[in-house]
mmCIF file of C-alpha atoms in Angstrom:
data_model
loop_
_atom_site.group_PDB
_atom_site.id
_atom_site.type_symbol
_atom_site.label_atom_id
_atom_site.label_comp_id
_atom_site.label_asym_id
_atom_site.label_seq_id
_atom_site.Cartn_x
_atom_site.Cartn_y
_atom_site.Cartn_z
ATOM 1 C CA UNK A 1 0.000 0.000 0.000
ATOM 2 C CA UNK A 2 0.993 3.657 -0.341
ATOM 3 C CA UNK A 3 1.961 5.846 2.619
ATOM 4 C CA UNK A 4 3.512 9.279 3.152
ATOM 5 C CA UNK A 5 6.906 8.914 4.812
ATOM 6 C CA UNK A 6 9.148 11.682 6.116
ATOM 7 C CA UNK A 7 12.513 10.111 5.332
ATOM 8 C CA UNK A 8 14.548 12.830 7.034
ATOM 9 C CA UNK A 9 14.072 16.534 7.813
ATOM 10 C CA UNK A 10 12.936 18.346 4.683
ATOM 11 C CA UNK A 11 12.370 15.192 2.674
ATOM 12 C CA UNK A 12 9.005 13.425 2.328
ATOM 13 C CA UNK A 13 7.785 10.927 -0.245
ATOM 14 C CA UNK A 14 4.911 8.623 -1.104
ATOM 15 C CA UNK A 15 6.305 5.133 -0.650
ATOM 16 C CA UNK A 16 5.137 1.546 -0.873
ATOM 17 C CA UNK A 17 4.974 -0.010 2.603
ATOM 18 C CA UNK A 18 3.699 -3.324 3.958
ATOM 19 C CA UNK A 19 -0.039 -3.785 4.422
ATOM 20 C CA UNK A 20 -1.071 -3.844 8.106
ATOM 21 C CA UNK A 21 -1.937 -7.161 9.762
ATOM 22 C CA UNK A 22 -4.402 -6.635 12.628
ATOM 23 C CA UNK A 23 -3.438 -8.157 15.986
ATOM 24 C CA UNK A 24 -6.066 -9.615 18.335
ATOM 25 C CA UNK A 25 -8.400 -6.826 19.442
ATOM 26 C CA UNK A 26 -7.410 -4.562 16.548
ATOM 27 C CA UNK A 27 -9.588 -3.304 13.716
ATOM 28 C CA UNK A 28 -8.469 -2.955 10.117
ATOM 29 C CA UNK A 29 -9.318 0.493 8.767
ATOM 30 C CA UNK A 30 -9.448 1.999 5.292
ATOM 31 C CA UNK A 31 -8.141 5.538 5.743
ATOM 32 C CA UNK A 32 -10.422 8.189 4.250
ATOM 33 C CA UNK A 33 -9.070 11.545 5.499
ATOM 34 C CA UNK A 34 -6.032 12.683 7.475
ATOM 35 C CA UNK A 35 -5.519 16.197 8.806
ATOM 36 C CA UNK A 36 -2.113 17.843 8.965
ATOM 37 C CA UNK A 37 -1.181 20.154 11.833
ATOM 38 C CA UNK A 38 1.801 22.038 13.239
ATOM 39 C CA UNK A 39 3.231 18.824 14.714
ATOM 40 C CA UNK A 40 3.506 17.352 11.222
ATOM 41 C CA UNK A 41 5.101 20.547 9.913
ATOM 42 C CA UNK A 42 7.658 20.551 12.731
ATOM 43 C CA UNK A 43 8.415 16.889 12.042
ATOM 44 C CA UNK A 44 9.001 17.718 8.374
ATOM 45 C CA UNK A 45 11.248 20.628 9.335
ATOM 46 C CA UNK A 46 13.254 18.564 11.828
ATOM 47 C CA UNK A 47 12.066 20.727 14.724
ATOM 48 C CA UNK A 48 10.063 18.100 16.596
ATOM 49 C CA UNK A 49 12.381 16.617 19.251
ATOM 50 C CA UNK A 50 10.047 13.643 19.821
ATOM 51 C CA UNK A 51 10.056 12.308 16.250
ATOM 52 C CA UNK A 52 12.503 9.816 14.752
ATOM 53 C CA UNK A 53 13.013 9.052 11.064
ATOM 54 C CA UNK A 54 11.875 7.575 8.784
ATOM 55 C CA UNK A 55 8.317 8.138 9.967
ATOM 56 C CA UNK A 56 4.843 7.660 8.484
ATOM 57 C CA UNK A 57 2.934 10.710 9.722
ATOM 58 C CA UNK A 58 -0.780 11.167 10.384
ATOM 59 C CA UNK A 59 -2.685 11.362 13.671
ATOM 60 C CA UNK A 60 -5.878 13.317 12.773
ATOM 61 C CA UNK A 61 -7.817 10.444 11.275
ATOM 62 C CA UNK A 62 -11.127 9.572 9.638
ATOM 63 C CA UNK A 63 -11.454 5.972 8.487
ATOM 64 C CA UNK A 64 -13.900 3.224 7.559
ATOM 65 C CA UNK A 65 -13.962 -0.182 9.234
ATOM 66 C CA UNK A 66 -12.867 -2.959 6.862
ATOM 67 C CA UNK A 67 -12.519 -5.861 9.281
ATOM 68 C CA UNK A 68 -14.110 -5.551 12.714
ATOM 69 C CA UNK A 69 -13.027 -7.066 16.029
ATOM 70 C CA UNK A 70 -15.394 -9.763 17.307
ATOM 71 C CA UNK A 71 -15.409 -8.135 20.739
ATOM 72 C CA UNK A 72 -16.829 -4.838 19.426
ATOM 73 C CA UNK A 73 -20.103 -5.556 17.597
ATOM 74 C CA UNK A 74 -20.882 -1.848 17.089
ATOM 75 C CA UNK A 75 -17.867 -1.548 14.788
ATOM 76 C CA UNK A 76 -19.412 -3.242 11.784
ATOM 77 C CA UNK A 77 -17.862 -3.243 8.336
ATOM 78 C CA UNK A 78 -18.489 0.099 6.634
ATOM 79 C CA UNK A 79 -18.745 2.118 9.866
ATOM 80 C CA UNK A 80 -16.961 5.477 9.735
ATOM 81 C CA UNK A 81 -14.817 6.303 12.757
ATOM 82 C CA UNK A 82 -12.321 8.747 14.153
ATOM 83 C CA UNK A 83 -9.289 7.686 16.166
ATOM 84 C CA UNK A 84 -7.592 8.620 19.425
ATOM 85 C CA UNK A 85 -3.903 8.612 18.429
ATOM 86 C CA UNK A 86 -2.397 8.357 21.933
ATOM 87 C CA UNK A 87 -0.898 5.063 23.081
ATOM 88 C CA UNK A 88 -0.214 5.138 26.849
ATOM 89 C CA UNK A 89 1.951 2.700 28.792
ATOM 90 C CA UNK A 90 -0.659 1.873 31.447
ATOM 91 C CA UNK A 91 1.982 1.735 34.199
ATOM 92 C CA UNK A 92 3.274 5.262 34.896
ATOM 93 C CA UNK A 93 1.836 7.554 37.631
ATOM 94 C CA UNK A 94 -0.394 9.421 35.142
ATOM 95 C CA UNK A 95 -1.873 6.201 33.745
ATOM 96 C CA UNK A 96 -2.435 4.762 37.225
ATOM 97 C CA UNK A 97 -4.317 7.946 38.161
ATOM 98 C CA UNK A 98 -6.635 7.516 35.193
ATOM 99 C CA UNK A 99 -5.029 10.354 33.206
ATOM 100 C CA UNK A 100 -3.433 8.401 30.382
ATOM 101 C CA UNK A 101 -3.487 11.509 28.161
ATOM 102 C CA UNK A 102 -0.460 12.677 30.167
ATOM 103 C CA UNK A 103 1.320 9.300 30.079
ATOM 104 C CA UNK A 104 4.986 9.680 30.967
ATOM 105 C CA UNK A 105 6.061 7.615 27.950
ATOM 106 C CA UNK A 106 3.073 8.210 25.648
ATOM 107 C CA UNK A 107 3.459 7.148 22.030
ATOM 108 C CA UNK A 108 1.534 9.376 19.604
ATOM 109 C CA UNK A 109 0.771 8.048 16.138
ATOM 110 C CA UNK A 110 2.868 9.762 13.493
ATOM 111 C CA UNK A 111 5.418 11.001 16.028
ATOM 112 C CA UNK A 112 6.940 8.275 18.218
ATOM 113 C CA UNK A 113 5.445 5.484 16.098
ATOM 114 C CA UNK A 114 4.093 5.270 12.564
ATOM 115 C CA UNK A 115 0.862 7.088 11.852
ATOM 116 C CA UNK A 116 -2.063 6.618 9.512
ATOM 117 C CA UNK A 117 -1.294 8.683 6.409
ATOM 118 C CA UNK A 118 -1.556 5.512 4.384
ATOM 119 C CA UNK A 119 -4.211 3.539 2.552
ATOM 120 C CA UNK A 120 -4.886 1.166 5.457
ATOM 121 C CA UNK A 121 -4.188 1.087 9.182
ATOM 122 C CA UNK A 122 -4.825 -1.301 12.097
ATOM 123 C CA UNK A 123 -5.429 -0.156 15.665
ATOM 124 C CA UNK A 124 -6.948 -1.251 18.959
ATOM 125 C CA UNK A 125 -10.740 -1.063 18.741
ATOM 126 C CA UNK A 126 -10.835 0.867 22.039
ATOM 127 C CA UNK A 127 -9.233 3.820 20.240
ATOM 128 C CA UNK A 128 -12.163 4.255 17.828
ATOM 129 C CA UNK A 129 -15.142 6.614 18.094
ATOM 130 C CA UNK A 130 -18.261 6.468 15.955
ATOM 131 C CA UNK A 131 -20.444 9.498 15.239
ATOM 132 C CA UNK A 132 -23.134 10.801 12.898
ATOM 133 C CA UNK A 133 -20.673 13.068 11.120
ATOM 134 C CA UNK A 134 -19.215 13.643 7.669
ATOM 135 C CA UNK A 135 -15.696 12.565 6.777
ATOM 136 C CA UNK A 136 -14.137 16.015 7.208
ATOM 137 C CA UNK A 137 -15.905 16.482 10.546
ATOM 138 C CA UNK A 138 -14.597 13.150 11.818
ATOM 139 C CA UNK A 139 -11.112 14.232 10.784
ATOM 140 C CA UNK A 140 -11.403 17.376 12.943
ATOM 141 C CA UNK A 141 -12.414 15.615 16.152
ATOM 142 C CA UNK A 142 -8.889 14.908 17.436
ATOM 143 C CA UNK A 143 -7.377 18.369 16.844
ATOM 144 C CA UNK A 144 -10.402 20.060 18.420
ATOM 145 C CA UNK A 145 -10.281 17.687 21.393
ATOM 146 C CA UNK A 146 -6.955 19.156 22.556
ATOM 147 C CA UNK A 147 -8.564 22.562 23.082
ATOM 148 C CA UNK A 148 -11.626 20.933 24.631
ATOM 149 C CA UNK A 149 -9.374 19.219 27.161
ATOM 150 C CA UNK A 150 -7.846 22.572 28.117
ATOM 151 C CA UNK A 151 -11.318 23.992 28.738
ATOM 152 C CA UNK A 152 -12.180 20.949 30.853
ATOM 153 C CA UNK A 153 -8.968 21.453 32.847
ATOM 154 C CA UNK A 154 -10.030 25.056 33.440
ATOM 155 C CA UNK A 155 -13.452 23.908 34.717
ATOM 156 C CA UNK A 156 -15.133 26.397 32.406
ATOM 157 C CA UNK A 157 -18.817 26.998 33.138
ATOM 158 C CA UNK A 158 -21.522 29.137 31.534
ATOM 159 C CA UNK A 159 -21.057 31.993 34.014
ATOM 160 C CA UNK A 160 -17.312 32.312 33.326
ATOM 161 C CA UNK A 161 -15.468 34.827 31.173
ATOM 162 C CA UNK A 162 -12.676 33.004 29.336
ATOM 163 C CA UNK A 163 -9.739 34.666 27.551
ATOM 164 C CA UNK A 164 -7.899 32.537 25.001
ATOM 165 C CA UNK A 165 -4.553 33.647 23.579
ATOM 166 C CA UNK A 166 -4.083 32.186 20.094
ATOM 167 C CA UNK A 167 -6.589 31.277 17.377
ATOM 168 C CA UNK A 168 -4.596 28.567 15.639
ATOM 169 C CA UNK A 169 -5.835 24.988 15.519
ATOM 170 C CA UNK A 170 -5.522 24.279 19.246
ATOM 171 C CA UNK A 171 -6.747 27.706 20.328
ATOM 172 C CA UNK A 172 -9.721 27.397 17.990
ATOM 173 C CA UNK A 173 -10.648 24.158 19.742
ATOM 174 C CA UNK A 174 -10.543 25.914 23.119
ATOM 175 C CA UNK A 175 -12.680 28.761 21.732
ATOM 176 C CA UNK A 176 -15.232 26.282 20.385
ATOM 177 C CA UNK A 177 -15.301 24.385 23.677
ATOM 178 C CA UNK A 178 -15.735 27.522 25.773
ATOM 179 C CA UNK A 179 -18.485 28.781 23.491
ATOM 180 C CA UNK A 180 -20.195 25.381 23.501
ATOM 181 C CA UNK A 181 -20.324 25.538 27.311
ATOM 182 C CA UNK A 182 -22.008 28.949 27.115
ATOM 183 C CA UNK A 183 -19.166 31.026 28.567
ATOM 184 C CA UNK A 184 -18.264 34.561 27.531
ATOM 185 C CA UNK A 185 -15.401 33.669 25.223
ATOM 186 C CA UNK A 186 -12.723 36.235 24.367
ATOM 187 C CA UNK A 187 -10.357 35.344 21.509
ATOM 188 C CA UNK A 188 -7.001 37.164 21.336
ATOM 189 C CA UNK A 189 -4.766 37.102 18.259
ATOM 190 C CA UNK A 190 -2.917 39.409 15.854
ATOM 191 C CA UNK A 191 -4.603 38.124 12.681
ATOM 192 C CA UNK A 192 -8.015 39.511 11.734
ATOM 193 C CA UNK A 193 -8.843 36.476 9.590
ATOM 194 C CA UNK A 194 -8.207 34.129 12.514
ATOM 195 C CA UNK A 195 -10.301 36.345 14.778
ATOM 196 C CA UNK A 196 -13.163 36.266 12.276
ATOM 197 C CA UNK A 197 -12.994 32.453 12.267
ATOM 198 C CA UNK A 198 -12.929 32.500 16.067
ATOM 199 C CA UNK A 199 -16.238 34.389 16.003
ATOM 200 C CA UNK A 200 -17.754 31.659 13.850
ATOM 201 C CA UNK A 201 -16.401 29.010 16.221
ATOM 202 C CA UNK A 202 -17.976 30.520 19.333
ATOM 203 C CA UNK A 203 -16.075 33.624 20.460
ATOM 204 C CA UNK A 204 -18.371 36.322 21.832
ATOM 205 C CA UNK A 205 -15.594 38.934 21.786
ATOM 206 C CA UNK A 206 -12.283 39.356 19.972
ATOM 207 C CA UNK A 207 -9.164 41.427 20.597
ATOM 208 C CA UNK A 208 -6.491 42.127 17.996
ATOM 209 C CA UNK A 209 -3.345 42.313 20.102
ATOM 210 C CA UNK A 210 -1.516 44.143 17.305
ATOM 211 C CA UNK A 211 -3.912 47.102 17.225
ATOM 212 C CA UNK A 212 -5.818 47.087 20.539
ATOM 213 C CA UNK A 213 -4.704 47.343 24.193
ATOM 214 C CA UNK A 214 -5.321 43.822 25.485
ATOM 215 C CA UNK A 215 -5.361 44.758 29.183
ATOM 216 C CA UNK A 216 -7.839 47.599 28.756
ATOM 217 C CA UNK A 217 -10.097 45.598 26.463
ATOM 218 C CA UNK A 218 -10.189 42.641 28.839
ATOM 219 C CA UNK A 219 -11.216 44.891 31.723
ATOM 220 C CA UNK A 220 -13.855 46.511 29.532
ATOM 221 C CA UNK A 221 -15.326 43.176 28.429
ATOM 222 C CA UNK A 222 -15.299 41.693 31.957
ATOM 223 C CA UNK A 223 -16.612 44.782 33.790
ATOM 224 C CA UNK A 224 -13.271 45.426 35.453
ATOM 225 C CA UNK A 225 -12.825 41.922 36.896
ATOM 226 C CA UNK A 226 -10.531 40.261 34.401
ATOM 227 C CA UNK A 227 -11.271 36.836 32.896
ATOM 228 C CA UNK A 228 -12.132 33.967 35.226
ATOM 229 C CA UNK A 229 -10.110 31.590 33.062
ATOM 230 C CA UNK A 230 -7.046 32.385 30.927
ATOM 231 C CA UNK A 231 -5.949 29.817 28.336
ATOM 232 C CA UNK A 232 -2.577 30.185 26.594
ATOM 233 C CA UNK A 233 -2.387 28.419 23.205
ATOM 234 C CA UNK A 234 0.583 30.173 21.565
ATOM 235 C CA UNK A 235 3.732 29.286 23.496
ATOM 236 C CA UNK A 236 5.441 32.670 23.882
ATOM 237 C CA UNK A 237 6.949 34.032 27.109
ATOM 238 C CA UNK A 238 4.923 37.249 26.719
ATOM 239 C CA UNK A 239 1.611 35.381 26.505
ATOM 240 C CA UNK A 240 2.589 32.991 29.303
ATOM 241 C CA UNK A 241 3.053 36.045 31.525
ATOM 242 C CA UNK A 242 -0.041 37.812 30.201
ATOM 243 C CA UNK A 243 -2.277 34.908 31.223
ATOM 244 C CA UNK A 244 -1.164 35.261 34.852
ATOM 245 C CA UNK A 245 -1.247 39.049 34.792
ATOM 246 C CA UNK A 246 -4.702 39.361 33.210
ATOM 247 C CA UNK A 247 -6.642 36.554 34.905
ATOM 248 C CA UNK A 248 -8.983 37.549 37.733
ATOM 249 C CA UNK A 249 -8.163 36.980 41.396
ATOM 250 C CA UNK A 250 -8.763 33.282 42.285
ATOM 251 C CA UNK A 251 -8.926 32.506 38.564
ATOM 252 C CA UNK A 252 -7.605 29.558 36.605
ATOM 253 C CA UNK A 253 -4.712 29.653 34.125
ATOM 254 C CA UNK A 254 -4.373 26.810 31.624
ATOM 255 C CA UNK A 255 -1.259 26.357 29.498
ATOM 256 C CA UNK A 256 -1.480 24.326 26.274
ATOM 257 C CA UNK A 257 1.364 25.925 24.321
ATOM 258 C CA UNK A 258 5.004 24.949 24.841
ATOM 259 C CA UNK A 259 7.111 28.051 25.453
ATOM 260 C CA UNK A 260 10.016 28.152 23.018
ATOM 261 C CA UNK A 261 12.311 29.636 25.685
ATOM 262 C CA UNK A 262 12.427 30.071 29.442
ATOM 263 C CA UNK A 263 9.738 32.295 30.976
ATOM 264 C CA UNK A 264 10.480 34.857 33.715
ATOM 265 C CA UNK A 265 7.506 35.477 36.037
ATOM 266 C CA UNK A 266 6.436 37.880 38.738
ATOM 267 C CA UNK A 267 5.515 34.940 40.957
ATOM 268 C CA UNK A 268 3.924 37.207 43.563
ATOM 269 C CA UNK A 269 0.785 37.069 41.424
ATOM 270 C CA UNK A 270 0.549 33.288 41.823
ATOM 271 C CA UNK A 271 0.079 33.706 45.571
ATOM 272 C CA UNK A 272 -1.575 37.109 45.733
ATOM 273 C CA UNK A 273 -4.303 36.054 43.314
ATOM 274 C CA UNK A 274 -4.382 32.478 44.683
ATOM 275 C CA UNK A 275 -4.370 31.109 41.163
ATOM 276 C CA UNK A 276 -4.878 27.594 39.877
ATOM 277 C CA UNK A 277 -2.114 27.137 37.273
ATOM 278 C CA UNK A 278 -2.716 24.087 35.122
ATOM 279 C CA UNK A 279 -1.018 22.299 32.269
ATOM 280 C CA UNK A 280 -3.075 20.624 29.555
ATOM 281 C CA UNK A 281 -1.850 17.819 27.324
ATOM 282 C CA UNK A 282 -3.572 15.805 24.603
ATOM 283 C CA UNK A 283 -7.174 14.738 25.356
ATOM 284 C CA UNK A 284 -9.315 12.188 27.155
ATOM 285 C CA UNK A 285 -12.309 10.131 26.038
ATOM 286 C CA UNK A 286 -14.725 12.647 27.553
ATOM 287 C CA UNK A 287 -13.161 15.392 25.420
ATOM 288 C CA UNK A 288 -13.618 13.347 22.234
ATOM 289 C CA UNK A 289 -17.266 12.760 23.115
ATOM 290 C CA UNK A 290 -17.860 16.457 23.831
ATOM 291 C CA UNK A 291 -16.315 17.458 20.481
ATOM 292 C CA UNK A 292 -18.502 14.930 18.701
ATOM 293 C CA UNK A 293 -21.600 16.338 20.443
ATOM 294 C CA UNK A 294 -20.657 19.865 19.356
ATOM 295 C CA UNK A 295 -20.079 18.808 15.747
ATOM 296 C CA UNK A 296 -23.289 16.781 15.648
ATOM 297 C CA UNK A 297 -25.098 19.926 16.833
ATOM 298 C CA UNK A 298 -23.631 21.864 13.878
ATOM 299 C CA UNK A 299 -21.832 24.291 16.166
ATOM 300 C CA UNK A 300 -18.483 24.492 14.339
ATOM 301 C CA UNK A 301 -17.616 26.150 10.972
ATOM 302 C CA UNK A 302 -16.043 23.087 9.367
ATOM 303 C CA UNK A 303 -15.744 24.498 5.843
ATOM 304 C CA UNK A 304 -14.233 27.783 7.030
ATOM 305 C CA UNK A 305 -11.672 26.003 9.217
ATOM 306 C CA UNK A 306 -10.210 23.953 6.332
ATOM 307 C CA UNK A 307 -7.889 25.964 4.099
ATOM 308 C CA UNK A 308 -6.611 23.226 1.758
ATOM 309 C CA UNK A 309 -7.765 19.780 0.633
ATOM 310 C CA UNK A 310 -5.173 17.669 -1.193
ATOM 311 C CA UNK A 311 -4.586 14.111 -2.372
ATOM 312 C CA UNK A 312 -2.194 11.597 -0.831
ATOM 313 C CA UNK A 313 0.198 12.040 -3.768
ATOM 314 C CA UNK A 314 0.228 15.828 -3.308
ATOM 315 C CA UNK A 315 1.279 15.635 0.343
ATOM 316 C CA UNK A 316 5.098 15.783 -0.057
ATOM 317 C CA UNK A 317 5.002 18.923 -2.231
ATOM 318 C CA UNK A 318 2.403 20.495 0.062
ATOM 319 C CA UNK A 319 4.613 19.902 3.113
ATOM 320 C CA UNK A 320 7.438 21.665 1.287
ATOM 321 C CA UNK A 321 5.231 24.602 0.279
ATOM 322 C CA UNK A 322 3.794 24.838 3.800
ATOM 323 C CA UNK A 323 7.284 24.894 5.279
ATOM 324 C CA UNK A 324 8.294 27.693 2.909
ATOM 325 C CA UNK A 325 5.183 29.797 3.488
ATOM 326 C CA UNK A 326 3.412 28.681 6.704
ATOM 327 C CA UNK A 327 1.038 31.660 6.912
ATOM 328 C CA UNK A 328 -0.629 30.566 3.657
ATOM 329 C CA UNK A 329 -1.982 27.395 5.299
ATOM 330 C CA UNK A 330 -4.142 26.608 8.305
ATOM 331 C CA UNK A 331 -5.915 23.222 8.334
ATOM 332 C CA UNK A 332 -4.882 20.830 5.548
ATOM 333 C CA UNK A 333 -7.001 17.750 4.877
ATOM 334 C CA UNK A 334 -5.553 14.866 2.856
ATOM 335 C CA UNK A 335 -8.147 12.874 0.897
ATOM 336 C CA UNK A 336 -6.763 9.358 0.980
ATOM 337 C CA UNK A 337 -9.800 7.577 -0.465
#
């Protein structure tokens, strides 16, 4: 079968690889759509420290069941599914606490082990989710679930005001999740097009950090209180600090982004405001189910969120073009079949 392989940094190709052979408990899938995200771009560029080469990429997956597992009668042949791409160890402290999304030695498809940007794939049936959704919608479940998990970590409720720094793929998921829960949702970015998409996804208010005073606008929107929850989805020292500085007293700060360098804080605010400061990694089953419920309710602008749809054979040249001009792309969907 054909698969997209990153052979080494800057070099990807469509190659012939062995067909998968399902193990006991696994389901054979025909891959229909695969989404590409910043993780895939960083892997192509050689900037993802967790990836090794050569590597078949692909962790945002929509597929159709070809051969079902006898222990999962709901997964009949022809059923469309999406996939949780995280493979935990089951033994580390996070796994033993029931938080396998933060597994100490997690293996993510397409990063630490081969992914699903291929014609067929086999995976444990427990990793599959069915839904009454179209193929593109199923492909968006996993990337949106990461933002949904951050909102769950922040315990966002309908009476909260939530400020979200960053309207990229992960930030957009947090915006959609906050809006779906009925919260006042404030999207902050420097790109008007991303802010317009954030409005469609559920933001009640937007702030362009390049042209508007973020601090003043946040106070104006929240009646002088500051946001109850601050979610950082960019990964810059300035926005890491801003989340702590802008959040209300006794508020919650959730970090999804990885800062690219060390962050210097005025730690007095941690104590003075008595903040809950939380990390957020990957997603749990409840997050997948909440995303599916939102998509089934028609509450997300699927067509507007996808910037490019390409074929499997076009993927290597698209990765190169994306690497050269990243601002020209947002969500890329690969039509495999």
